[in-house]
XYZ file of C-alpha atoms in Angstrom:
548
model
C 9.993 2.407 6.836
C 8.221 4.053 9.864
C 10.700 3.800 12.006
C 13.131 5.512 10.100
C 11.030 8.036 8.815
C 10.193 9.378 12.431
C 13.948 9.728 12.997
C 14.037 11.980 9.668
C 11.248 13.958 10.650
C 12.957 14.437 14.234
C 16.152 15.214 12.772
C 14.400 17.837 10.348
C 13.036 19.884 13.371
C 16.218 19.753 15.001
C 17.977 21.720 11.925
C 14.987 24.046 11.363
C 14.942 25.239 15.181
C 18.811 26.147 15.252
C 18.501 28.066 11.926
C 15.651 30.029 13.375
C 17.598 30.665 16.748
C 20.376 31.866 14.930
C 18.172 34.148 12.431
C 16.915 35.629 15.765
C 20.412 35.947 17.350
C 21.352 38.128 13.898
C 18.224 40.363 14.260
C 18.804 40.922 17.888
C 22.510 41.582 17.458
C 20.915 44.240 15.036
C 18.751 45.670 17.269
C 21.507 45.642 19.909
C 23.689 47.612 17.437
C 21.130 49.900 16.740
C 20.255 50.974 20.617
C 24.345 51.604 20.969
C 25.353 53.147 17.464
C 25.546 56.917 17.176
C 24.440 56.652 13.242
C 21.308 57.831 12.174
C 18.038 56.047 12.241
C 17.320 55.801 8.503
C 20.919 54.116 7.775
C 20.305 51.777 10.499
C 17.147 50.357 8.920
C 18.734 50.352 5.514
C 21.849 48.549 6.499
C 19.205 46.139 8.554
C 17.201 45.693 5.702
C 20.066 44.814 3.590
C 21.632 42.290 5.729
C 18.197 40.476 5.837
C 18.192 40.398 2.336
C 21.449 38.891 1.940
C 20.695 36.204 4.881
C 17.754 35.721 3.071
C 19.481 35.090 -0.424
C 22.076 33.116 1.022
C 19.662 30.860 2.571
C 17.920 30.448 -1.012
C 21.041 29.937 -2.651
C 22.190 27.375 -0.154
C 19.097 25.055 -0.440
C 18.213 25.140 -4.245
C 22.012 23.913 -5.316
C 21.526 20.948 -2.920
C 18.075 19.900 -4.458
C 19.495 19.970 -7.852
C 22.667 18.349 -6.756
C 20.633 15.325 -5.261
C 18.314 14.992 -8.644
C 20.325 11.958 -9.462
C 19.649 10.424 -6.012
C 15.986 11.341 -6.080
C 15.588 9.573 -9.709
C 17.394 6.469 -8.478
C 14.855 6.260 -5.544
C 11.910 6.877 -7.802
C 13.222 3.969 -10.231
C 13.682 1.595 -7.303
C 10.199 2.387 -5.882
C 8.789 1.842 -9.473
C 10.511 -1.612 -9.685
C 8.882 -2.322 -6.409
C 5.615 -1.725 -7.860
C 5.989 -4.152 -10.698
C 5.788 -7.180 -9.167
C 2.727 -5.787 -7.016
C 0.735 -5.055 -9.870
C 1.818 -8.224 -11.852
C 0.323 -10.127 -8.308
C -2.881 -7.780 -8.538
C -4.022 -8.923 -12.091
C -3.449 -12.272 -11.854
C -6.721 -12.807 -9.793
C -8.697 -11.214 -12.676
C -6.916 -13.448 -15.304
C -7.714 -16.495 -12.683
C -11.332 -15.774 -12.621
C -11.643 -15.247 -16.587
C -10.478 -19.072 -16.428
C -13.463 -20.042 -13.869
C -11.011 -21.179 -10.813
C -13.028 -21.606 -7.389
C -13.230 -18.783 -5.001
C -11.287 -21.135 -2.676
C -8.580 -20.829 -5.225
C -8.990 -17.097 -5.046
C -8.743 -17.226 -1.331
C -5.681 -18.980 -1.351
C -3.939 -16.951 -4.002
C -4.793 -13.676 -1.704
C -1.982 -14.696 0.725
C 0.382 -13.276 -1.657
C -0.971 -9.884 -0.782
C -0.043 -10.510 3.260
C 4.105 -9.985 2.962
C 3.542 -6.089 2.802
C 1.471 -5.958 5.871
C 3.918 -8.540 7.816
C 7.106 -7.087 7.051
C 7.277 -5.450 10.395
C 8.423 -8.564 11.800
C 11.906 -9.047 10.068
C 12.350 -5.361 8.992
C 14.628 -5.178 12.470
C 16.744 -8.077 10.741
C 17.169 -5.996 7.510
C 18.157 -3.125 9.394
C 20.944 -4.698 11.526
C 22.438 -7.645 9.507
C 24.749 -6.163 6.833
C 28.084 -6.397 5.021
C 29.764 -3.099 5.951
C 32.404 -2.870 3.009
C 29.496 -3.721 0.439
C 26.904 -1.238 2.205
C 24.015 -1.487 4.684
C 21.328 -0.801 2.298
C 23.197 -2.738 -0.514
C 23.635 -6.208 1.196
C 19.824 -6.339 1.022
C 18.550 -4.434 -2.170
C 21.027 -6.200 -4.570
C 20.663 -9.707 -3.615
C 16.646 -9.124 -3.125
C 16.233 -7.448 -6.562
C 18.591 -10.201 -8.324
C 16.052 -12.996 -6.869
C 12.960 -10.496 -8.234
C 14.757 -10.551 -11.609
C 15.378 -14.271 -11.641
C 11.938 -15.171 -10.251
C 10.543 -13.331 -13.351
C 12.790 -14.926 -15.839
C 11.685 -18.195 -14.129
C 7.809 -17.371 -14.787
C 8.408 -16.315 -17.859
C 9.175 -19.649 -19.229
C 6.700 -21.283 -16.968
C 3.694 -18.764 -16.453
C 1.967 -20.110 -19.884
C 1.906 -23.918 -18.471
C 0.822 -22.697 -15.042
C -2.335 -21.078 -16.049
C -3.252 -23.143 -19.010
C -2.657 -26.865 -17.415
C -5.131 -29.503 -18.643
C -6.394 -29.623 -14.869
C -6.887 -26.047 -14.670
C -4.415 -23.277 -13.081
C -1.928 -24.535 -11.020
C -2.952 -22.089 -8.110
C -0.827 -23.524 -5.381
C 2.461 -23.018 -7.635
C 1.515 -19.576 -8.912
C 0.963 -18.591 -5.327
C 3.841 -19.829 -3.844
C 6.359 -17.874 -6.531
C 4.292 -14.967 -6.482
C 4.215 -14.808 -2.710
C 8.330 -15.157 -2.748
C 8.068 -12.073 -5.326
C 5.653 -10.073 -2.921
C 8.348 -11.070 0.136
C 11.172 -9.948 -1.854
C 9.572 -6.738 -2.877
C 8.400 -6.086 0.693
C 12.168 -6.945 1.707
C 13.348 -4.271 -0.904
C 11.248 -1.667 0.437
C 12.347 -2.123 3.554
C 16.002 -1.503 2.248
C 15.198 1.199 0.104
C 13.257 3.332 2.992
C 16.583 3.119 4.963
C 18.508 3.933 2.091
C 16.630 7.260 1.441
C 17.783 8.431 4.885
C 21.440 8.585 3.615
C 20.881 8.800 0.308
C 19.409 12.169 0.221
C 20.446 15.221 2.651
C 18.186 16.098 5.984
C 17.128 19.119 3.876
C 15.888 16.907 1.022
C 14.717 13.634 2.794
C 11.348 14.840 2.076
C 11.405 13.653 -1.054
C 11.741 10.405 -0.239
C 7.953 9.781 0.624
C 7.129 11.513 -2.715
C 9.112 9.292 -4.725
C 7.679 6.197 -2.563
C 3.923 7.168 -3.422
C 4.743 7.987 -6.789
C 7.298 5.207 -7.905
C 5.003 2.627 -6.307
C 1.719 3.782 -7.771
C 3.766 3.888 -11.463
C 5.265 0.928 -11.049
C 1.741 -0.831 -9.883
C -0.052 0.826 -12.824
C 2.485 -0.731 -15.346
C 2.291 -4.095 -13.683
C -1.427 -4.417 -13.357
C -3.326 -1.710 -15.514
C -1.147 -1.136 -18.548
C -0.315 -5.045 -18.393
C -3.997 -5.922 -18.521
C -5.158 -3.375 -21.167
C -2.058 -4.611 -23.522
C -2.800 -8.018 -22.632
C -6.631 -7.921 -23.891
C -6.827 -9.125 -27.630
C -10.031 -7.140 -27.394
C -8.747 -4.177 -26.270
C -5.941 -3.884 -28.616
C -8.135 -4.563 -31.609
C -10.569 -2.103 -30.856
C -8.431 0.864 -29.848
C -4.731 -0.029 -30.839
C -4.779 -1.931 -34.256
C -5.963 -1.521 -37.583
C -5.602 -5.387 -38.441
C -7.267 -7.516 -35.523
C -5.251 -10.514 -34.175
C -5.997 -13.117 -31.672
C -3.718 -12.140 -28.902
C -2.726 -8.672 -27.302
C 0.400 -6.920 -28.066
C 2.070 -7.890 -25.204
C 1.768 -11.481 -23.316
C 2.183 -12.509 -19.768
C 5.593 -14.478 -20.629
C 7.111 -11.568 -22.564
C 5.801 -8.654 -19.943
C 7.883 -11.058 -17.238
C 10.970 -11.434 -19.192
C 11.359 -7.925 -20.281
C 11.147 -6.741 -16.519
C 13.287 -9.873 -15.309
C 16.271 -8.732 -17.724
C 15.076 -4.757 -16.352
C 15.737 -5.991 -12.615
C 19.038 -7.856 -13.497
C 20.595 -4.896 -15.556
C 19.350 -2.030 -13.089
C 20.481 -3.945 -9.973
C 24.136 -4.674 -11.647
C 24.444 -0.989 -12.339
C 23.382 0.054 -8.812
C 25.668 -2.519 -7.003
C 28.644 -1.331 -9.416
C 28.268 2.175 -9.727
C 26.340 3.573 -6.559
C 27.839 3.744 -3.350
C 26.191 4.535 -0.137
C 26.774 7.438 1.995
C 26.395 5.535 5.382
C 28.733 6.919 8.055
C 28.272 3.780 10.094
C 30.740 0.895 8.154
C 32.660 -1.669 9.676
C 31.876 -4.983 10.796
C 32.361 -3.897 14.647
C 28.779 -2.046 14.394
C 26.871 -5.258 13.338
C 26.661 -6.746 17.241
C 25.422 -3.407 18.334
C 22.960 -3.429 15.680
C 21.976 -7.196 16.231
C 21.242 -6.123 19.981
C 19.035 -3.432 18.692
C 16.962 -6.099 16.855
C 16.401 -8.211 20.474
C 15.462 -4.652 22.038
C 12.892 -4.145 19.022
C 11.245 -7.206 19.242
C 11.054 -6.870 23.054
C 9.747 -3.227 22.690
C 6.941 -4.485 20.157
C 5.750 -7.099 22.863
C 5.823 -4.242 25.572
C 3.798 -1.877 23.515
C 1.307 -5.043 22.619
C 0.736 -5.835 26.005
C -0.599 -2.446 27.073
C -4.329 -2.414 27.658
C -5.322 0.271 25.782
C -3.230 -1.083 22.647
C -4.529 -4.333 23.052
C -7.925 -3.330 23.182
C -7.515 -0.908 19.886
C -5.677 -3.513 17.981
C -8.665 -6.046 18.782
C -10.729 -3.437 17.549
C -8.605 -2.954 14.374
C -8.400 -6.993 13.567
C -12.336 -6.869 13.462
C -13.436 -3.236 11.983
C -12.878 -4.439 8.371
C -14.984 -7.731 8.485
C -18.218 -5.891 7.485
C -16.535 -4.406 3.805
C -14.730 -7.879 3.507
C -17.175 -9.215 0.776
C -17.426 -6.004 -0.875
C -13.785 -5.519 -1.101
C -12.417 -8.749 -1.936
C -15.224 -10.239 -4.079
C -17.213 -7.885 -6.087
C -14.599 -7.167 -8.670
C -14.012 -11.064 -9.225
C -17.890 -11.205 -9.646
C -18.276 -8.306 -12.168
C -15.292 -10.261 -14.288
C -17.566 -13.691 -13.924
C -20.465 -11.782 -15.082
C -18.595 -10.795 -18.329
C -16.992 -7.185 -17.812
C -13.763 -7.413 -19.290
C -10.676 -7.448 -16.872
C -9.076 -4.734 -18.616
C -11.744 -2.241 -18.485
C -12.337 -2.602 -14.744
C -8.417 -1.991 -14.331
C -8.676 1.147 -16.596
C -11.433 2.411 -14.401
C -8.638 2.938 -11.643
C -7.023 5.531 -13.605
C -9.587 8.452 -13.132
C -9.162 7.563 -9.697
C -5.989 8.743 -9.070
C -7.076 12.752 -8.896
C -9.348 11.866 -6.304
C -7.240 9.716 -4.153
C -4.613 12.160 -4.110
C -7.081 15.065 -3.170
C -9.018 12.704 -0.593
C -6.574 12.743 1.939
C -5.665 16.462 1.953
C -9.363 17.472 2.508
C -10.122 14.840 4.824
C -7.125 15.328 6.754
C -8.867 19.114 7.691
C -11.357 16.987 9.744
C -9.220 14.360 11.461
C -6.541 16.999 12.625
C -8.149 17.600 15.870
C -8.266 15.714 19.227
C -10.982 13.159 17.743
C -9.852 11.719 14.478
C -11.890 8.508 15.123
C -15.453 10.600 14.896
C -14.905 10.666 11.218
C -13.704 6.987 11.361
C -16.971 6.458 12.727
C -19.245 8.607 10.984
C -17.865 7.155 7.451
C -18.533 3.319 8.973
C -22.296 2.921 7.635
C -22.035 4.697 4.626
C -18.746 2.266 3.451
C -21.385 -0.514 4.756
C -24.104 0.738 2.445
C -21.837 0.893 -0.492
C -21.336 -2.766 -0.127
C -25.169 -3.400 -0.376
C -24.874 -1.184 -3.540
C -21.973 -3.179 -5.137
C -24.078 -6.378 -4.735
C -27.106 -4.864 -6.408
C -24.594 -3.794 -9.067
C -23.398 -7.408 -9.523
C -27.029 -8.546 -9.917
C -27.728 -6.104 -12.371
C -24.625 -6.469 -14.405
C -25.993 -9.506 -16.561
C -28.803 -7.963 -17.569
C -27.025 -5.128 -19.175
C -24.593 -6.884 -21.282
C -25.064 -6.678 -25.136
C -23.295 -8.370 -27.996
C -20.743 -5.247 -27.954
C -20.337 -5.261 -24.523
C -21.785 -2.938 -21.840
C -23.290 0.228 -22.665
C -21.171 3.540 -21.498
C -23.908 4.595 -18.624
C -23.082 1.114 -16.981
C -19.364 2.014 -16.868
C -20.554 5.435 -15.574
C -22.297 3.812 -12.557
C -19.574 1.379 -11.879
C -16.988 4.463 -11.803
C -19.759 6.748 -9.299
C -19.940 3.725 -7.103
C -16.066 3.265 -6.958
C -15.600 6.836 -6.209
C -18.194 7.039 -3.430
C -16.314 3.918 -2.092
C -12.802 5.645 -2.319
C -14.454 8.603 -0.325
C -15.917 6.487 2.600
C -12.390 4.184 2.405
C -10.280 7.092 2.531
C -11.936 8.734 5.487
C -11.611 5.791 7.635
C -8.162 5.633 6.440
C -6.899 8.728 7.060
C -8.707 8.985 10.195
C -6.970 5.829 11.715
C -3.697 7.220 10.562
C -4.253 10.561 12.397
C -5.177 8.527 15.550
C -2.112 6.208 15.044
C 0.131 9.446 14.952
C -1.683 11.024 18.062
C -1.545 8.455 20.672
C 2.297 7.086 19.654
C 4.713 7.570 22.129
C 7.016 10.087 20.704
C 10.055 8.419 22.138
C 9.335 5.390 20.137
C 6.800 6.808 17.645
C 8.361 4.992 14.630
C 8.071 1.342 16.009
C 4.886 2.118 17.831
C 3.093 3.539 14.586
C 4.647 0.656 12.388
C 2.893 -1.840 14.782
C -0.571 -0.318 14.794
C 0.026 0.062 10.705
C 0.693 -3.496 10.667
C -2.472 -4.425 12.660
C -4.620 -2.537 10.344
C -3.503 -3.755 7.264
C -3.616 -7.637 8.759
C -7.392 -6.410 9.901
C -8.288 -6.148 6.089
C -6.103 -9.177 4.769
C -7.607 -11.986 6.692
C -11.328 -11.076 6.261
C -10.780 -10.889 2.492
C -9.332 -13.890 2.526
C -12.098 -15.606 4.705
C -14.570 -13.689 2.599
C -13.209 -15.497 -0.923
C -13.095 -18.856 0.799
C -16.364 -18.882 1.698
C -18.228 -18.030 -1.409
C -18.516 -21.397 -2.411
C -19.360 -23.132 0.238
C -22.244 -20.592 0.834
C -23.560 -21.222 -2.993
C -26.146 -23.345 -3.898
C -26.675 -25.091 -6.975
C -29.088 -27.706 -8.667
C -28.593 -30.538 -11.331
C -31.036 -29.444 -14.270
C -31.463 -32.300 -16.885
C -30.249 -35.246 -15.055
C -32.524 -36.993 -12.516
C -30.939 -38.076 -9.036
C -27.666 -35.964 -9.725
C -26.774 -33.249 -7.353
C -24.370 -30.553 -7.963
C -23.166 -30.539 -4.136
C -21.955 -33.872 -4.522
C -20.302 -34.234 -7.880
C -20.531 -31.370 -10.489
C -18.813 -33.562 -13.090
C -21.040 -36.682 -12.734
C -24.188 -34.123 -13.457
C -22.746 -32.959 -16.489
C -21.561 -36.540 -17.265
C -25.249 -37.497 -17.163
C -26.226 -34.493 -19.673
C -27.093 -32.070 -16.957
C -26.208 -28.643 -16.151
C -25.467 -26.957 -12.636
C -27.508 -24.227 -12.270
C -26.793 -21.618 -9.225
C -30.131 -21.286 -7.582
C -28.264 -18.940 -4.549
C -24.711 -17.286 -5.018
C -23.037 -17.260 -2.183
C -21.765 -13.452 -2.830
C -24.979 -12.193 -2.141
C -25.675 -14.467 1.280
C -21.886 -13.229 2.103
C -22.692 -9.421 1.184
C -25.837 -9.585 3.772
C -24.134 -11.484 6.455
C -21.174 -9.033 6.356
C -23.162 -5.886 6.616
C -25.041 -7.438 9.396
C -21.943 -8.039 11.016
C -20.554 -4.848 10.469
C -23.521 -2.964 11.521
C -23.246 -4.957 15.075
C -19.565 -3.907 15.405
C -20.422 -0.166 14.679
C -23.271 -0.095 17.257
C -21.424 -2.215 19.665
C -17.741 -2.032 19.445
C -17.598 1.422 16.982
C -18.670 3.249 20.209
C -16.038 1.522 22.410
C -13.366 2.620 19.825
C -14.492 6.237 20.063
C -14.145 5.850 23.821
C -10.595 5.315 23.542
C -10.005 8.900 22.532
C -10.958 9.705 25.832
C -7.911 7.779 27.471
C -5.204 10.209 28.476
C -2.046 10.154 26.764
C -0.263 8.379 29.573
C -2.644 5.251 29.058
C -0.672 5.112 25.475
C 2.782 5.636 26.749
C 5.054 2.611 26.821
C 5.870 1.542 30.273
C 9.365 0.527 28.993
C 9.877 4.430 28.671
C 8.453 5.563 32.133
């Protein structure tokens, strides 16, 4: 979590400064000895070089064994983050499976609430930090039960997911949403616990590896639960690339995948509960009331931050900035599946993007490190809007390229290029926004401050996506052909019963794409400049009044 990360970085700086001062004192003492000693100058220099070399060697030997000694803890953190990514990847694969079963976009919008818990975890993170059983361990008090529940939910889903997806009335979206929402909620809670545990599991010298474990582990887990699962679940993909004798099903089924990872969750959690002890020095029940008081103070602090005029204005802009991208981001992939693009092929296109997603933040950060990072946000905004229109053209063009054996290779190359351009614009805005968050956050409460801004940023992407999915069907126009006097808008079943067929005359996705781009342009012209002007505010305008 961000609050804990700030404390870690601050502690890290405090450790480096004394080290530097000690080294300066050591060199200074040698210099002082040089002026008062009667020994020859060359001998003094040789002695000084030897001492410096010995000091450097001691420093190296002191750090390196620490890394090797904590390799087990680093691997454990990496594994815990991989487990966290599994349910997230599975949740990301369900919309593609639902789309292949022709569910409505209102159902897709309802299922999109599954992705909200990670954006809202700030609201219960203080409770996870404060309430625990001292004898069992501060982080294990939450990690163990949440991972047990994740495993049990997966085992339950392995026995029921087939009936939920293949019932006679169609997929039971409400039940699927409820179960996967709980999976996402538990994964978000596990993330809070693991982030906090990393601070005491690793030494201060090696705590920087925690963020690496987070990014690598969660990405690997999402890859396993989404890309790898969709590929191995597809009979077409397995028959084409992995089998000699074709079969009607993939190598892996969704129930089998859920059962396997449910067992992994239960077994690994049991081993962690029994074998791994926390390095938490603040043990005992006497600490709980103090931490609970901290919870109340944290919520008061959040409210105080939001009430500040500059922060309130910035949060309002963050909550509305992504409306223009909602149709492109939330609906395009589902429309491609609807047009016949295999869902596993779409998922596999994410693999070549991984190196780009690693390099982009490094490159873009060079331009956002100055005093005006939001200038990059502002300049990338219209390009991302144009990519949204290009996505709509791609969806319109896709049915014309479908062949008996699928789609030609150059089509996937165009999709990959479009996705790469989208990633460049997306990361330009994301890195710029994160840089501005770091720039304006009050250093005395930087963790809470930045977490609040990050939460608002995530919410600013979630709610427009849900609304965009919800509005596709109402904006779509259909006519009943072959049945006189029937209308698809009133009763689709009646049109089909009378021997007709409903034909789409206006796809709501295209209407929505144009409307979103227009709204986005208006935001860019009117409110985008206002966001840029926030950079001109003094640092005192962003400082929380509680600390003044």
